[in-house]
């Protein structure tokens, strides 16, 4: 295996060869160059500047992006349609170079906030309401293959591009060879106030139940809490990613930084996966805690599968996902579930909805149809959205939004942004929610959210 310095010089030489080819002489479009790396990566290094990372431990997949080769933003009711137009216009002129035949290439990130309305809270978020972001440098690793991918917009001066890409290689390649990080000693975190506090939460849940039980359209509302944590040291985001991947290996660990603060999530819920014309969507709703005792844990699983309240909450989500896919699919397969998805700190009812999308479908049209799901907002979607805008005490920002990887052909995978935190320096704001349906109890829902908040707070102790 080559030493890091030899690997760096070899990659620089490959860049020089590629830039001399006709692909870089075109007057417009994008070019991505994939450079093979010798082994799969287990983590993406932290660098200053705009950055995103998606890592799934069980699947052995990692995508990370650094810098901005191209970016489009939007907000308002037409935000996904506007970004779709940009992406569709870009795709035909996005040229992929893969001299090492890795099978890997350039990709983009699509991410958006819970609601299309721009935030009204000053300084509430560093992230755009919705963004389609193509990174200038990227890492893509699977169980079999890894590549470092460099992307540029055209036209470009070869010497300027060479200097820029050499800089990315010099910053990234030495860090790829670093050994695994040792864990930090667990730190004590100071728990700040919850928003809302317990009594206002009780009132909010009772108001939601009253709205559902009236003769009206609402079947379910999802209410969330925000919890502030204060650390005694600056949080190390690399170690936070490592801790989340270790604690929740079946979740997608997401880290997005556009300016100052980072938005971090360890989410169990896909919004959908689109490969070719085949689409899969998760329907997750209905929650129970875990127990250290195996017999008690098994009993909790049985109770979850037989709980009328949780089964009703779950079925509302299943029907909404199926109805959304029926609008864009030529065929829907029989639904698988409900099964129980078990995480370290919670277990959920889970069903899988599959179909074959029509010829005009892509990640943007699917996102518009499926988001927000009843698992994050309520049902019906518009009525739930309006009720939450009037009654929730704070804006959700990207919590319960969605983010994921988009391929140049506009296939890809998006994840619902759950079990989230906004991290800045030594402070973190955590978000989690609970579904309210007839039979919900305010104290039980409060305790359920505490279990969900524990996912991120536990990981933050090791960051």
Coordinates of C-alpha atoms in Angstrom, one line a residue, residues 224-393:
X224 CA -42.2 18.2 19.3
X225 CA -40.0 19.4 22.1
X226 CA -36.7 21.2 22.0
X227 CA -34.1 20.6 24.8
X228 CA -31.0 22.7 25.3
X229 CA -27.8 21.0 26.6
X230 CA -24.6 22.8 27.7
X231 CA -21.3 21.0 27.5
X232 CA -18.1 21.7 29.5
X233 CA -16.0 21.5 26.3
X234 CA -16.5 22.3 22.7
X235 CA -18.3 19.4 21.0
X236 CA -16.0 17.4 18.6
X237 CA -18.2 16.7 15.6
X238 CA -16.0 13.9 14.3
X239 CA -16.4 12.1 17.6
X240 CA -20.1 12.8 17.7
X241 CA -20.5 11.1 14.3
X242 CA -18.4 8.2 15.5
X243 CA -20.5 7.8 18.7
X244 CA -23.8 8.0 16.8
X245 CA -22.6 5.4 14.3
X246 CA -21.6 3.1 17.1
X247 CA -24.7 3.6 19.2
X248 CA -27.2 3.5 16.3
X249 CA -25.6 1.4 13.5
X250 CA -29.0 0.9 11.7
X251 CA -29.6 4.6 11.5
X252 CA -28.5 7.1 8.9
X253 CA -26.1 9.6 10.6
X254 CA -26.3 13.0 9.0
X255 CA -24.2 16.0 9.6
X256 CA -24.7 19.2 7.6
X257 CA -22.8 22.5 8.1
X258 CA -23.4 25.4 5.8
X259 CA -22.0 28.2 7.8
X260 CA -21.3 28.3 11.6
X261 CA -23.5 25.7 13.4
X262 CA -24.0 22.0 12.5
X263 CA -27.2 20.2 12.1
X264 CA -26.8 16.6 13.2
X265 CA -29.3 13.7 13.0
X266 CA -29.3 9.9 13.7
X267 CA -32.5 9.0 11.9
X268 CA -34.1 5.5 11.5
X269 CA -36.6 6.6 8.9
X270 CA -36.1 6.8 5.2
X271 CA -38.5 9.1 3.3
X272 CA -37.8 6.9 0.2
X273 CA -35.1 5.2 -1.9
X274 CA -35.4 5.5 -5.7
X275 CA -33.2 3.3 -7.9
X276 CA -34.1 3.2 -11.5
X277 CA -37.9 3.1 -11.5
X278 CA -38.2 1.2 -8.2
X279 CA -39.1 3.1 -5.1
X280 CA -39.2 2.0 -1.5
X281 CA -40.7 4.1 1.4
X282 CA -40.7 3.5 5.1
X283 CA -43.8 3.9 7.2
X284 CA -42.7 4.3 10.8
X285 CA -45.0 5.2 13.7
X286 CA -45.9 3.7 17.1
X287 CA -43.1 3.6 19.7
X288 CA -42.2 1.7 22.8
X289 CA -39.1 1.9 25.0
X290 CA -36.5 -0.9 25.4
X291 CA -35.6 -2.7 28.6
X292 CA -32.3 -4.1 29.8
X293 CA -33.9 -7.3 30.9
X294 CA -34.4 -9.6 27.9
X295 CA -37.8 -11.0 29.1
X296 CA -39.1 -7.5 29.8
X297 CA -37.8 -6.2 26.5
X298 CA -39.6 -9.1 24.6
X299 CA -42.8 -8.3 26.5
X300 CA -42.6 -4.6 25.5
X301 CA -42.3 -5.8 21.8
X302 CA -45.4 -7.9 22.2
X303 CA -47.3 -5.0 23.8
X304 CA -46.3 -2.7 21.0
X305 CA -47.6 -5.1 18.3
X306 CA -50.9 -5.5 20.2
X307 CA -51.4 -1.8 21.3
X308 CA -54.5 -0.4 19.6
X309 CA -53.3 3.2 20.0
X310 CA -49.9 2.5 18.4
X311 CA -51.4 0.3 15.6
X312 CA -53.9 3.1 14.7
X313 CA -51.1 5.7 14.7
X314 CA -49.1 3.4 12.5
X315 CA -51.9 2.6 10.0
X316 CA -52.5 6.3 9.5
X317 CA -48.9 6.7 8.2
X318 CA -49.1 3.5 6.1
X319 CA -52.2 4.7 4.3
X320 CA -50.8 8.1 3.7
X321 CA -47.6 6.8 2.2
X322 CA -49.5 4.3 0.0
X323 CA -51.8 7.1 -1.2
X324 CA -48.9 9.3 -2.0
X325 CA -47.1 6.6 -4.0
X326 CA -50.3 5.7 -5.9
X327 CA -50.2 9.2 -7.4
X328 CA -46.8 8.6 -9.1
X329 CA -46.5 4.8 -9.4
X330 CA -47.7 2.5 -12.1
X331 CA -47.8 -0.4 -9.6
X332 CA -47.8 -0.7 -5.8
X333 CA -46.7 -4.0 -4.2
X334 CA -48.4 -5.6 -1.2
X335 CA -47.3 -3.8 1.9
X336 CA -44.8 -5.6 4.2
X337 CA -45.6 -5.1 7.9
X338 CA -46.0 -4.0 10.5
X339 CA -42.8 -5.3 11.9
X340 CA -40.8 -4.0 14.9
X341 CA -37.7 -1.9 14.2
X342 CA -35.5 -2.1 17.3
X343 CA -32.9 0.6 18.1
X344 CA -30.8 0.8 21.2
X345 CA -33.2 3.2 23.0
X346 CA -36.6 2.6 21.4
X347 CA -38.6 0.3 19.1
X348 CA -41.0 1.3 16.4
X349 CA -43.7 -0.2 14.3
X350 CA -42.4 -0.3 10.7
X351 CA -43.9 -1.2 7.3
X352 CA -42.3 -1.1 3.9
X353 CA -44.2 0.3 0.9
X354 CA -42.8 -0.5 -2.6
X355 CA -43.8 0.5 -6.1
X356 CA -42.7 1.2 -9.7
X357 CA -42.6 4.9 -10.4
X358 CA -43.8 6.3 -13.7
X359 CA -41.4 7.7 -16.3
X360 CA -41.7 11.3 -15.2
X361 CA -40.9 10.6 -11.5
X362 CA -37.7 11.6 -9.7
X363 CA -36.5 12.4 -6.2
X364 CA -38.0 15.9 -6.3
X365 CA -41.5 14.8 -7.3
X366 CA -41.4 11.9 -4.7
X367 CA -40.2 14.3 -2.0
X368 CA -43.1 16.7 -2.8
X369 CA -45.6 13.8 -2.6
X370 CA -44.3 12.1 0.5
X371 CA -43.2 15.0 2.7
X372 CA -44.3 15.6 5.4
X373 CA -45.5 12.2 6.4
X374 CA -48.1 11.8 9.2
X375 CA -45.2 10.4 11.3
X376 CA -43.7 13.8 11.5
X377 CA -46.5 16.3 11.0
X378 CA -50.0 14.7 11.2
X379 CA -52.8 13.8 9.0
X380 CA -54.3 15.3 6.8
X381 CA -51.1 17.1 5.9
X382 CA -52.4 20.6 5.2
X383 CA -54.7 20.7 8.2
X384 CA -51.9 19.4 10.5
X385 CA -49.5 21.9 9.1
X386 CA -51.8 24.8 9.7
X387 CA -52.6 23.7 13.3
X388 CA -49.0 23.3 14.2
X389 CA -48.0 26.7 12.8
X390 CA -50.7 28.2 15.0
X391 CA -49.9 26.3 18.2
X392 CA -46.3 25.0 18.4
X393 CA -44.2 27.4 20.5

